[in-house]
CSV table of C-alpha atoms in Angstrom, one decimal:
chain,number,residue,atom,x,y,z
A,1,UNK,CA,-15.2,11.0,18.6
A,2,UNK,CA,-12.0,12.8,18.2
A,3,UNK,CA,-10.2,13.4,14.8
A,4,UNK,CA,-7.6,10.6,15.8
A,5,UNK,CA,-10.3,8.1,16.4
A,6,UNK,CA,-11.9,9.0,13.2
A,7,UNK,CA,-8.8,8.7,11.3
A,8,UNK,CA,-8.2,5.3,12.7
A,9,UNK,CA,-11.6,4.2,11.4
A,10,UNK,CA,-11.5,6.2,8.2
A,11,UNK,CA,-8.5,4.3,6.6
A,12,UNK,CA,-10.1,0.6,6.9
A,13,UNK,CA,-13.4,1.9,5.7
A,14,UNK,CA,-11.5,3.5,2.7
A,15,UNK,CA,-9.7,0.1,2.0
A,16,UNK,CA,-13.1,-1.8,2.3
A,17,UNK,CA,-15.0,0.7,-0.1
A,18,UNK,CA,-12.0,0.2,-2.8
A,19,UNK,CA,-12.5,-3.3,-2.6
A,20,UNK,CA,-16.1,-3.4,-2.7
A,21,UNK,CA,-16.0,-1.1,-5.8
A,22,UNK,CA,-13.8,-3.6,-7.5
A,23,UNK,CA,-16.0,-6.6,-6.4
A,24,UNK,CA,-19.1,-5.0,-7.5
A,25,UNK,CA,-18.0,-3.5,-10.9
A,26,UNK,CA,-15.6,-5.8,-12.3
A,27,UNK,CA,-16.5,-8.8,-14.5
A,28,UNK,CA,-15.8,-12.3,-13.0
A,29,UNK,CA,-15.6,-15.4,-15.2
A,30,UNK,CA,-13.1,-17.8,-13.6
A,31,UNK,CA,-11.9,-21.0,-15.1
A,32,UNK,CA,-9.4,-23.6,-14.0
A,33,UNK,CA,-6.5,-22.3,-16.0
A,34,UNK,CA,-7.0,-18.9,-14.8
A,35,UNK,CA,-7.3,-19.7,-11.1
A,36,UNK,CA,-4.3,-22.0,-10.8
A,37,UNK,CA,-0.9,-20.7,-9.5
A,38,UNK,CA,1.3,-18.8,-11.7
A,39,UNK,CA,3.8,-20.6,-13.8
A,40,UNK,CA,5.7,-19.5,-16.8
A,41,UNK,CA,5.3,-21.7,-20.0
A,42,UNK,CA,4.0,-24.9,-18.5
A,43,UNK,CA,1.1,-26.1,-16.2
A,44,UNK,CA,1.6,-25.2,-12.5
A,45,UNK,CA,1.4,-28.0,-10.0
A,46,UNK,CA,0.9,-27.8,-6.2
A,47,UNK,CA,3.2,-29.0,-3.8
A,48,UNK,CA,6.3,-26.9,-4.6
A,49,UNK,CA,5.7,-24.3,-2.1
A,50,UNK,CA,5.1,-24.0,1.6
A,51,UNK,CA,8.0,-26.7,1.9
A,52,UNK,CA,11.4,-26.0,3.3
A,53,UNK,CA,13.2,-22.6,2.8
A,54,UNK,CA,16.6,-21.5,3.5
A,55,UNK,CA,17.6,-21.4,7.3
A,56,UNK,CA,19.1,-18.0,6.9
A,57,UNK,CA,15.6,-16.2,6.9
A,58,UNK,CA,14.8,-18.0,10.1
A,59,UNK,CA,18.2,-16.8,11.5
A,60,UNK,CA,17.7,-13.3,10.4
A,61,UNK,CA,14.2,-13.2,12.0
A,62,UNK,CA,15.6,-14.5,15.3
A,63,UNK,CA,18.4,-12.0,15.3
A,64,UNK,CA,16.1,-9.2,14.4
A,65,UNK,CA,14.0,-10.1,17.4
A,66,UNK,CA,16.9,-9.9,19.8
A,67,UNK,CA,18.4,-6.8,18.4
A,68,UNK,CA,15.0,-4.9,18.1
A,69,UNK,CA,14.1,-5.9,21.7
A,70,UNK,CA,17.5,-4.7,22.8
A,71,UNK,CA,17.2,-1.4,20.8
A,72,UNK,CA,13.7,-0.7,22.2
A,73,UNK,CA,15.0,-1.4,25.8
A,74,UNK,CA,17.4,1.5,25.3
A,75,UNK,CA,14.6,4.0,24.2
A,76,UNK,CA,13.4,4.7,27.7
A,77,UNK,CA,17.0,5.4,28.8
A,78,UNK,CA,17.5,7.8,25.7
A,79,UNK,CA,14.3,9.9,26.7
A,80,UNK,CA,15.2,10.1,30.4
A,81,UNK,CA,18.9,10.4,30.0
A,82,UNK,CA,19.1,13.8,31.9
A,83,UNK,CA,17.5,12.0,35.0
A,84,UNK,CA,19.4,9.0,34.7
A,85,UNK,CA,22.9,10.8,34.8
A,86,UNK,CA,26.2,8.8,34.9
A,87,UNK,CA,24.7,5.7,36.4
A,88,UNK,CA,22.2,5.3,33.6
A,89,UNK,CA,24.9,6.0,31.1
A,90,UNK,CA,27.3,3.3,32.5
A,91,UNK,CA,24.5,0.6,32.8
A,92,UNK,CA,23.5,1.4,29.2
A,93,UNK,CA,27.0,1.0,28.0
A,94,UNK,CA,27.4,-2.3,29.9
A,95,UNK,CA,24.4,-3.4,28.3
A,96,UNK,CA,25.5,-2.5,24.8
A,97,UNK,CA,28.9,-4.0,25.4
A,98,UNK,CA,27.2,-7.4,26.1
A,99,UNK,CA,24.9,-6.9,23.0
A,100,UNK,CA,28.2,-6.1,20.8
A,101,UNK,CA,30.0,-9.1,22.3
A,102,UNK,CA,27.0,-11.1,21.1
A,103,UNK,CA,26.9,-9.6,17.7
A,104,UNK,CA,30.6,-10.2,17.3
A,105,UNK,CA,30.0,-14.0,18.1
A,106,UNK,CA,27.3,-14.0,15.4
A,107,UNK,CA,29.5,-12.6,12.9
A,108,UNK,CA,32.3,-15.0,13.7
A,109,UNK,CA,29.8,-17.9,13.5
A,110,UNK,CA,28.9,-16.8,10.0
A,111,UNK,CA,25.5,-16.6,11.0
A,112,UNK,CA,24.7,-13.4,9.1
A,113,UNK,CA,25.8,-14.6,5.7
A,114,UNK,CA,23.6,-16.3,3.0
A,115,UNK,CA,25.5,-18.9,1.0
A,116,UNK,CA,25.9,-17.8,-2.6
A,117,UNK,CA,27.3,-19.9,-5.3
A,118,UNK,CA,28.2,-16.9,-7.4
A,119,UNK,CA,31.8,-15.7,-7.6
A,120,UNK,CA,32.1,-12.4,-6.3
A,121,UNK,CA,30.8,-11.9,-2.9
A,122,UNK,CA,30.5,-8.6,-1.0
A,123,UNK,CA,32.4,-9.9,1.9
A,124,UNK,CA,35.3,-11.1,-0.4
A,125,UNK,CA,38.2,-11.8,1.6
A,126,UNK,CA,40.9,-9.2,0.3
A,127,UNK,CA,42.9,-9.2,3.4
A,128,UNK,CA,45.0,-12.3,4.4
A,129,UNK,CA,45.5,-11.3,8.0
A,130,UNK,CA,43.5,-12.6,11.1
A,131,UNK,CA,40.1,-11.3,11.1
A,132,UNK,CA,36.9,-11.9,13.3
A,133,UNK,CA,34.6,-11.3,10.8
A,134,UNK,CA,36.0,-12.8,7.5
A,135,UNK,CA,37.0,-16.4,7.9
B,1,UNK,CA,-20.6,20.2,14.3
B,2,UNK,CA,-17.6,18.8,16.2
B,3,UNK,CA,-18.0,15.5,14.4
B,4,UNK,CA,-18.1,17.3,11.1
B,5,UNK,CA,-14.7,19.2,11.9
B,6,UNK,CA,-13.2,15.6,12.8
B,7,UNK,CA,-14.5,14.3,9.5
B,8,UNK,CA,-13.1,17.1,7.5
B,9,UNK,CA,-9.7,17.1,9.2
B,10,UNK,CA,-9.4,13.3,8.6
B,11,UNK,CA,-10.3,13.7,5.0
B,12,UNK,CA,-8.1,16.9,4.7
B,13,UNK,CA,-5.1,14.7,5.6
B,14,UNK,CA,-6.0,11.3,3.7
B,15,UNK,CA,-7.2,12.8,0.5
B,16,UNK,CA,-4.0,14.9,-0.2
B,17,UNK,CA,-1.9,11.9,0.9
B,18,UNK,CA,-3.6,9.8,-1.7
B,19,UNK,CA,-3.3,12.4,-4.3
B,20,UNK,CA,0.4,13.0,-3.5
B,21,UNK,CA,0.7,9.1,-3.9
B,22,UNK,CA,-0.8,9.4,-7.5
B,23,UNK,CA,1.4,12.2,-8.5
B,24,UNK,CA,4.5,10.5,-7.1
B,25,UNK,CA,3.8,7.7,-9.5
B,26,UNK,CA,3.4,10.0,-12.3
B,27,UNK,CA,6.5,12.0,-11.2
B,28,UNK,CA,8.5,8.6,-11.1
B,29,UNK,CA,7.6,7.7,-14.6
B,30,UNK,CA,8.2,11.3,-16.0
B,31,UNK,CA,11.7,11.6,-14.2
B,32,UNK,CA,12.7,8.1,-15.2
B,33,UNK,CA,11.7,8.9,-18.8
B,34,UNK,CA,13.7,11.9,-19.1
B,35,UNK,CA,16.7,10.3,-17.4
B,36,UNK,CA,16.5,7.5,-20.1
B,37,UNK,CA,15.8,10.0,-22.9
B,38,UNK,CA,12.2,8.9,-23.4
B,39,UNK,CA,8.9,10.9,-23.4
B,40,UNK,CA,7.2,8.9,-20.8
B,41,UNK,CA,3.3,9.1,-20.3
B,42,UNK,CA,2.1,12.0,-22.2
B,43,UNK,CA,-1.5,11.3,-23.6
B,44,UNK,CA,-3.8,11.3,-20.6
B,45,UNK,CA,-4.5,14.8,-19.4
B,46,UNK,CA,-2.2,17.7,-19.9
B,47,UNK,CA,1.4,16.6,-20.0
B,48,UNK,CA,0.2,13.1,-18.9
B,49,UNK,CA,-0.7,14.4,-15.5
B,50,UNK,CA,-3.9,12.3,-15.2
B,51,UNK,CA,-2.2,8.9,-16.1
B,52,UNK,CA,-2.1,7.7,-12.5
B,53,UNK,CA,-6.0,8.3,-12.3
B,54,UNK,CA,-6.6,6.5,-15.5
B,55,UNK,CA,-4.5,3.5,-14.3
B,56,UNK,CA,-6.1,3.5,-10.8
B,57,UNK,CA,-9.7,3.4,-12.5
B,58,UNK,CA,-8.5,0.8,-15.0
B,59,UNK,CA,-7.2,-1.4,-12.2
B,60,UNK,CA,-10.4,-1.0,-10.1
B,61,UNK,CA,-12.5,-2.1,-13.0
B,62,UNK,CA,-10.3,-5.3,-13.7
B,63,UNK,CA,-11.3,-8.8,-13.1
B,64,UNK,CA,-10.2,-9.9,-9.7
B,65,UNK,CA,-8.5,-13.5,-9.7
B,66,UNK,CA,-8.7,-15.4,-6.5
B,67,UNK,CA,-6.4,-18.5,-7.1
B,68,UNK,CA,-8.1,-21.7,-6.2
B,69,UNK,CA,-5.2,-23.0,-4.1
B,70,UNK,CA,-4.9,-19.9,-2.0
B,71,UNK,CA,-6.3,-19.0,1.5
B,72,UNK,CA,-8.9,-16.5,0.3
B,73,UNK,CA,-9.5,-14.5,3.5
B,74,UNK,CA,-5.6,-14.2,4.3
B,75,UNK,CA,-5.2,-13.6,0.5
B,76,UNK,CA,-7.4,-10.5,0.6
B,77,UNK,CA,-6.6,-9.5,4.1
B,78,UNK,CA,-2.8,-9.1,3.4
B,79,UNK,CA,-2.9,-6.1,1.0
B,80,UNK,CA,-5.6,-4.4,3.2
B,81,UNK,CA,-3.3,-4.8,6.1
B,82,UNK,CA,-0.3,-3.3,4.2
B,83,UNK,CA,-2.4,-0.4,3.1
B,84,UNK,CA,-4.0,0.3,6.3
B,85,UNK,CA,-0.8,0.5,8.2
B,86,UNK,CA,1.1,2.5,5.6
B,87,UNK,CA,-1.6,5.2,5.6
B,88,UNK,CA,-2.1,5.2,9.4
B,89,UNK,CA,1.5,6.7,9.8
B,90,UNK,CA,0.2,9.9,8.5
B,91,UNK,CA,-1.6,10.3,11.8
B,92,UNK,CA,1.2,12.0,13.8
B,93,UNK,CA,3.0,14.0,11.0
B,94,UNK,CA,3.2,17.6,11.7
B,95,UNK,CA,2.6,19.4,8.3
B,96,UNK,CA,3.2,22.9,9.8
B,97,UNK,CA,3.3,24.6,13.0
B,98,UNK,CA,-0.1,23.7,14.6
B,99,UNK,CA,-1.1,21.8,11.5
B,100,UNK,CA,-1.3,18.1,12.6
B,101,UNK,CA,-4.1,15.5,13.5
B,102,UNK,CA,-2.6,14.2,16.6
B,103,UNK,CA,-0.1,15.7,18.9
B,104,UNK,CA,0.8,12.3,20.3
B,105,UNK,CA,3.5,12.4,22.9
B,106,UNK,CA,4.8,9.0,21.7
B,107,UNK,CA,4.3,9.8,18.1
B,108,UNK,CA,7.7,8.6,16.8
B,109,UNK,CA,7.1,5.3,18.6
B,110,UNK,CA,3.8,5.2,17.0
B,111,UNK,CA,5.1,5.6,13.5
B,112,UNK,CA,7.7,3.0,14.1
B,113,UNK,CA,5.2,0.4,15.3
B,114,UNK,CA,2.8,1.1,12.4
B,115,UNK,CA,5.4,0.8,9.8
B,116,UNK,CA,6.6,-2.6,11.3
B,117,UNK,CA,3.1,-3.8,11.2
B,118,UNK,CA,2.9,-3.5,7.6
B,119,UNK,CA,5.4,-6.3,7.3
B,120,UNK,CA,2.7,-8.6,8.4
B,121,UNK,CA,0.6,-7.7,5.4
B,122,UNK,CA,3.4,-8.8,3.0
B,123,UNK,CA,4.1,-12.0,4.9
B,124,UNK,CA,0.4,-13.0,4.9
B,125,UNK,CA,0.0,-12.1,1.2
B,126,UNK,CA,2.9,-14.0,0.1
B,127,UNK,CA,2.1,-17.1,2.1
B,128,UNK,CA,-1.5,-17.2,1.5
B,129,UNK,CA,-1.1,-17.0,-2.4
B,130,UNK,CA,0.4,-20.6,-2.2
B,131,UNK,CA,2.6,-19.9,-5.3
B,132,UNK,CA,6.3,-20.5,-5.1
B,133,UNK,CA,7.1,-17.0,-6.5
B,134,UNK,CA,4.8,-15.2,-3.9
B,135,UNK,CA,6.3,-17.3,-1.3
B,136,UNK,CA,9.9,-16.7,-2.2
B,137,UNK,CA,9.2,-13.0,-2.7
B,138,UNK,CA,7.7,-12.8,0.7
B,139,UNK,CA,10.2,-14.3,2.5
B,140,UNK,CA,12.9,-12.1,1.0
B,141,UNK,CA,10.7,-9.1,1.5
B,142,UNK,CA,10.2,-9.9,5.2
B,143,UNK,CA,13.8,-10.5,5.8
B,144,UNK,CA,14.8,-7.3,4.2
B,145,UNK,CA,12.3,-5.2,5.8
B,146,UNK,CA,12.8,-6.5,9.3
B,147,UNK,CA,16.7,-6.3,9.0
B,148,UNK,CA,16.6,-2.6,7.6
B,149,UNK,CA,13.9,-1.6,10.2
B,150,UNK,CA,16.6,-2.6,12.8
B,151,UNK,CA,18.8,0.3,11.4
B,152,UNK,CA,16.0,2.8,11.2
B,153,UNK,CA,15.0,2.2,14.8
B,154,UNK,CA,18.7,2.6,15.9
B,155,UNK,CA,19.1,5.8,14.0
B,156,UNK,CA,16.0,7.2,15.4
B,157,UNK,CA,17.3,6.2,18.8
B,158,UNK,CA,20.2,8.5,18.3
B,159,UNK,CA,18.0,11.4,17.0
B,160,UNK,CA,16.0,11.0,20.3
B,161,UNK,CA,19.1,11.4,22.1
B,162,UNK,CA,19.5,14.9,21.0
B,163,UNK,CA,15.8,15.8,21.5
B,164,UNK,CA,14.8,13.8,24.6
B,165,UNK,CA,11.4,13.5,23.4
B,166,UNK,CA,9.3,10.9,21.2
B,167,UNK,CA,6.8,13.7,20.2
B,168,UNK,CA,7.3,14.6,16.5
B,169,UNK,CA,6.7,18.2,17.0
B,170,UNK,CA,9.3,18.6,19.7
B,171,UNK,CA,11.6,16.8,17.3
B,172,UNK,CA,11.1,19.5,14.7
B,173,UNK,CA,11.2,22.3,17.1
B,174,UNK,CA,14.5,21.1,18.6
B,175,UNK,CA,16.0,21.6,15.2
B,176,UNK,CA,15.5,25.5,15.2
B,177,UNK,CA,19.1,26.0,16.2
B,178,UNK,CA,20.6,23.6,13.7
B,179,UNK,CA,19.1,20.8,11.3
B,180,UNK,CA,20.2,17.3,12.7
B,181,UNK,CA,21.6,16.8,9.1
B,182,UNK,CA,24.8,18.7,10.2
B,183,UNK,CA,25.8,17.2,13.5
B,184,UNK,CA,24.5,13.5,12.3
B,185,UNK,CA,25.5,13.6,8.6
B,186,UNK,CA,26.8,9.9,8.5
B,187,UNK,CA,23.6,8.7,10.3
B,188,UNK,CA,21.5,10.5,7.8
B,189,UNK,CA,23.3,8.6,4.9
B,190,UNK,CA,22.6,5.4,6.9
B,191,UNK,CA,19.0,6.3,7.6
B,192,UNK,CA,18.5,7.2,3.8
B,193,UNK,CA,20.0,4.1,2.7
B,194,UNK,CA,17.9,2.1,5.2
B,195,UNK,CA,14.7,4.0,4.0
B,196,UNK,CA,15.3,3.2,0.4
B,197,UNK,CA,15.7,-0.5,1.5
B,198,UNK,CA,12.7,-0.4,3.8
B,199,UNK,CA,10.4,0.8,1.0
B,200,UNK,CA,11.7,-2.1,-1.4
B,201,UNK,CA,12.9,0.5,-4.0
B,202,UNK,CA,15.6,-0.3,-6.5
B,203,UNK,CA,18.4,-0.9,-6.1
B,204,UNK,CA,17.1,-2.9,-3.1
B,205,UNK,CA,13.9,-4.2,-4.8
B,206,UNK,CA,14.8,-7.9,-4.5
B,207,UNK,CA,11.4,-8.7,-3.4
B,208,UNK,CA,10.0,-8.3,-6.8
B,209,UNK,CA,13.0,-8.8,-9.0
B,210,UNK,CA,11.2,-9.2,-12.2
B,211,UNK,CA,14.1,-11.4,-13.9
B,212,UNK,CA,13.8,-14.2,-11.3
B,213,UNK,CA,10.5,-14.0,-9.2
B,214,UNK,CA,8.0,-12.6,-11.5
B,215,UNK,CA,6.6,-10.0,-9.2
B,216,UNK,CA,7.6,-11.2,-5.9
B,217,UNK,CA,5.1,-11.5,-3.3
B,218,UNK,CA,2.4,-9.8,-5.3
B,219,UNK,CA,2.5,-12.4,-8.2
B,220,UNK,CA,-1.0,-13.8,-7.7
B,221,UNK,CA,-2.6,-10.4,-6.8
B,222,UNK,CA,-4.7,-8.5,-9.3
B,223,UNK,CA,-7.1,-5.6,-9.6
B,224,UNK,CA,-7.9,-3.7,-6.4
B,225,UNK,CA,-5.7,-5.8,-4.1
B,226,UNK,CA,-2.9,-5.0,-6.4
B,227,UNK,CA,-3.8,-1.4,-6.2
B,228,UNK,CA,-3.6,-1.7,-2.5
B,229,UNK,CA,0.0,-2.7,-2.7
B,230,UNK,CA,0.9,-0.2,-5.1
B,231,UNK,CA,-0.7,2.5,-3.0
B,232,UNK,CA,0.8,1.2,0.1
B,233,UNK,CA,4.2,1.2,-1.5
B,234,UNK,CA,4.1,4.7,-2.8
B,235,UNK,CA,2.5,6.0,0.5
B,236,UNK,CA,5.3,4.4,2.4
B,237,UNK,CA,7.8,6.3,0.3
B,238,UNK,CA,6.2,9.4,0.8
B,239,UNK,CA,5.7,8.9,4.5
B,240,UNK,CA,9.4,7.7,4.9
B,241,UNK,CA,10.6,10.8,2.9
B,242,UNK,CA,8.5,12.9,5.3
B,243,UNK,CA,10.2,11.1,8.3
B,244,UNK,CA,13.5,11.7,6.9
B,245,UNK,CA,12.7,15.6,6.6
B,246,UNK,CA,11.4,15.6,9.9
B,247,UNK,CA,14.2,13.8,11.6
B,248,UNK,CA,17.2,15.5,9.6
B,249,UNK,CA,16.2,18.2,7.7
B,250,UNK,CA,14.0,20.0,10.1
B,251,UNK,CA,10.5,19.2,9.1
B,252,UNK,CA,8.4,22.4,8.5
B,253,UNK,CA,11.1,24.7,9.6
B,254,UNK,CA,12.3,27.3,7.1
B,255,UNK,CA,14.8,26.1,4.4
B,256,UNK,CA,16.3,29.8,4.2
B,257,UNK,CA,17.8,31.1,7.4
B,258,UNK,CA,15.2,33.8,7.7
B,259,UNK,CA,16.3,34.9,11.2
B,260,UNK,CA,19.7,35.7,10.0
B,261,UNK,CA,18.3,37.6,7.1
B,262,UNK,CA,15.8,39.4,9.3
B,263,UNK,CA,18.8,40.4,11.7
B,264,UNK,CA,21.1,41.5,9.0
B,265,UNK,CA,18.2,43.6,7.5
B,266,UNK,CA,17.6,45.0,10.8
B,267,UNK,CA,21.1,46.6,10.9
B,268,UNK,CA,20.1,48.8,8.0
B,269,UNK,CA,16.4,49.2,8.1
B,270,UNK,CA,13.7,48.9,10.6
B,271,UNK,CA,11.8,45.8,9.3
B,272,UNK,CA,10.2,44.6,12.6
B,273,UNK,CA,6.9,46.3,12.1
B,274,UNK,CA,6.7,46.1,8.3
B,275,UNK,CA,4.8,43.8,6.2
B,276,UNK,CA,8.0,42.0,5.3
B,277,UNK,CA,8.4,40.8,9.0
B,278,UNK,CA,4.9,39.3,8.7
B,279,UNK,CA,5.7,37.4,5.4
B,280,UNK,CA,9.0,36.1,7.1
B,281,UNK,CA,7.0,34.7,10.1
B,282,UNK,CA,4.5,33.0,7.7
B,283,UNK,CA,7.2,31.6,5.5
B,284,UNK,CA,9.4,30.5,8.7
B,285,UNK,CA,7.1,27.4,9.5
B,286,UNK,CA,4.9,27.0,6.5
B,287,UNK,CA,3.9,23.5,5.4
B,288,UNK,CA,5.6,24.4,2.1
B,289,UNK,CA,9.1,23.8,3.5
B,290,UNK,CA,8.2,20.3,4.4
B,291,UNK,CA,6.7,19.7,1.0
B,292,UNK,CA,9.9,21.0,-0.6
B,293,UNK,CA,12.2,18.9,1.3
B,294,UNK,CA,10.0,15.8,1.1
B,295,UNK,CA,9.8,16.5,-2.8
B,296,UNK,CA,13.5,16.7,-3.1
B,297,UNK,CA,14.2,13.4,-1.2
B,298,UNK,CA,11.5,11.7,-3.2
B,299,UNK,CA,13.4,12.9,-6.3
B,300,UNK,CA,16.6,11.4,-4.9
B,301,UNK,CA,14.7,8.1,-4.6
B,302,UNK,CA,13.8,8.2,-8.2
B,303,UNK,CA,17.2,9.4,-9.1
B,304,UNK,CA,18.7,6.5,-7.1
B,305,UNK,CA,16.5,4.1,-8.9
B,306,UNK,CA,17.5,5.3,-12.3
B,307,UNK,CA,21.1,5.4,-11.6
B,308,UNK,CA,22.1,2.1,-9.8
B,309,UNK,CA,21.9,-1.7,-10.9
B,310,UNK,CA,20.3,-4.0,-8.5
B,311,UNK,CA,22.2,-5.8,-6.1
B,312,UNK,CA,22.0,-9.5,-5.1
B,313,UNK,CA,20.0,-10.6,-2.1
B,314,UNK,CA,23.0,-12.0,-0.1
B,315,UNK,CA,24.9,-8.8,-0.8
B,316,UNK,CA,21.7,-6.9,0.5
B,317,UNK,CA,21.6,-8.6,3.7
B,318,UNK,CA,25.5,-8.5,4.3
B,319,UNK,CA,25.4,-4.7,3.7
B,320,UNK,CA,22.7,-4.4,6.4
B,321,UNK,CA,24.1,-6.6,9.2
B,322,UNK,CA,28.0,-6.5,8.6
B,323,UNK,CA,28.4,-2.9,7.3
B,324,UNK,CA,25.5,-0.6,8.4
B,325,UNK,CA,24.5,-2.3,11.8
B,326,UNK,CA,28.1,-2.1,13.1
B,327,UNK,CA,28.3,1.6,12.1
B,328,UNK,CA,25.1,2.5,13.8
B,329,UNK,CA,25.9,0.4,16.9
B,330,UNK,CA,29.3,2.1,17.2
B,331,UNK,CA,27.5,5.4,17.0
B,332,UNK,CA,24.9,4.2,19.7
B,333,UNK,CA,27.9,3.6,22.0
B,334,UNK,CA,29.8,6.8,21.0
B,335,UNK,CA,26.9,9.4,21.0
B,336,UNK,CA,25.7,9.1,24.7
B,337,UNK,CA,29.4,9.5,25.8
B,338,UNK,CA,29.8,12.7,23.8
B,339,UNK,CA,26.3,14.0,24.7
B,340,UNK,CA,27.0,13.4,28.5
B,341,UNK,CA,30.6,14.6,28.2
B,342,UNK,CA,29.6,17.9,26.6
B,343,UNK,CA,26.7,18.1,29.2
B,344,UNK,CA,24.1,18.8,26.5
B,345,UNK,CA,21.6,16.1,27.4
B,346,UNK,CA,18.2,17.6,26.5
B,347,UNK,CA,15.4,17.9,29.1
B,348,UNK,CA,11.8,18.3,28.1
B,349,UNK,CA,9.7,19.7,31.0
B,350,UNK,CA,6.0,19.4,30.1
B,351,UNK,CA,4.2,22.8,29.9
B,352,UNK,CA,1.0,21.4,31.0
């Protein structure tokens, strides 16, 4: 067993030991009020969670997936840039051009904004000219 | 015997890591206190140094509350996953020259993968608690973590362009000429902002904005599973500061330009065979350098927390997607062209 393997085993074991210490040593006397969902000032009730949430979170997750995949696809180019030469560089730049066009499209579609009812917005439009980003 | 050495090596990394987590918490409370002209914890132990251990012991002996509406297995699994994956990142950290557990050739990719898996723990914990505060907190936290992780991985991509290797030790050693802080200073700023956001720290701690979401995704968690989140948060702060110093500040390489001093001294005296030379060689790659750099970065984390007000969540996301990401993408297009044009593309020939 190498040190690496041991390390990979050690940490879960550590977590389980800490959990076991807590479960064994601590008192445990639950009652209904204690075990119900947290609410401030009045009784909590079920059915107000795991329902709909803002679509922005889903859009961010979707965009993250695409972008991270694209960044990770460039990693192999970067570590072998010397072998790839100018051909690899051009292919990488074309790839990134397509990515940037897609990104500009997303910005223009306002996909990267979360609606806020508050007055001051970080993207406050202070420039009245034509803009791809702020519209 | 060989097993014993493995066990000792593993413990030699993980015990100081946990101790440093404990002392970072106490350092944070003390620093925040002196920045706000308070005393901070000063009762337990000398100068309040044992406060963190007292807190941990207290939390380990507290009653655990398992909410009836929660999915119990996922509820306990979430914090465990977060803790495991934030501690697993220490595997490939080179603490000094020759001081590492694993000299893994894909070390940086491993660190990225492990740190992104920790997001699952937060997602699971928030969803399984079946409480609206935990659910909203975990949604926010997940969106924030994945967005800023994109920035971190793009900046790492650019560092790799100058090293040509995913091996962490190669990255450190290729900074012997100059720390990447100097050629890549704007990227260091972006990376540092990204790492503050990635560790859910103020001013980006929207996941546990106390005024609106009670405690974010850990609202329902108590006792040891809360300790897990706490440990994981601070362990990832320490780890990301280590990563910052490895990528930009030269890791375990010396802070002082010892080669220069040695050369200047050599003009006047013959120091090459004296004890001074040995001392210089020892200092030049001692773990103390990494420790000092990391400690300074952690201090900056606390400083930032004490200085800046929390920003709103939609501002946080638009900073990430419409300010930081375009900057980084522009760099990703620019840097390979510069590196190619100057003909300085690195090549790492394996010595084996």
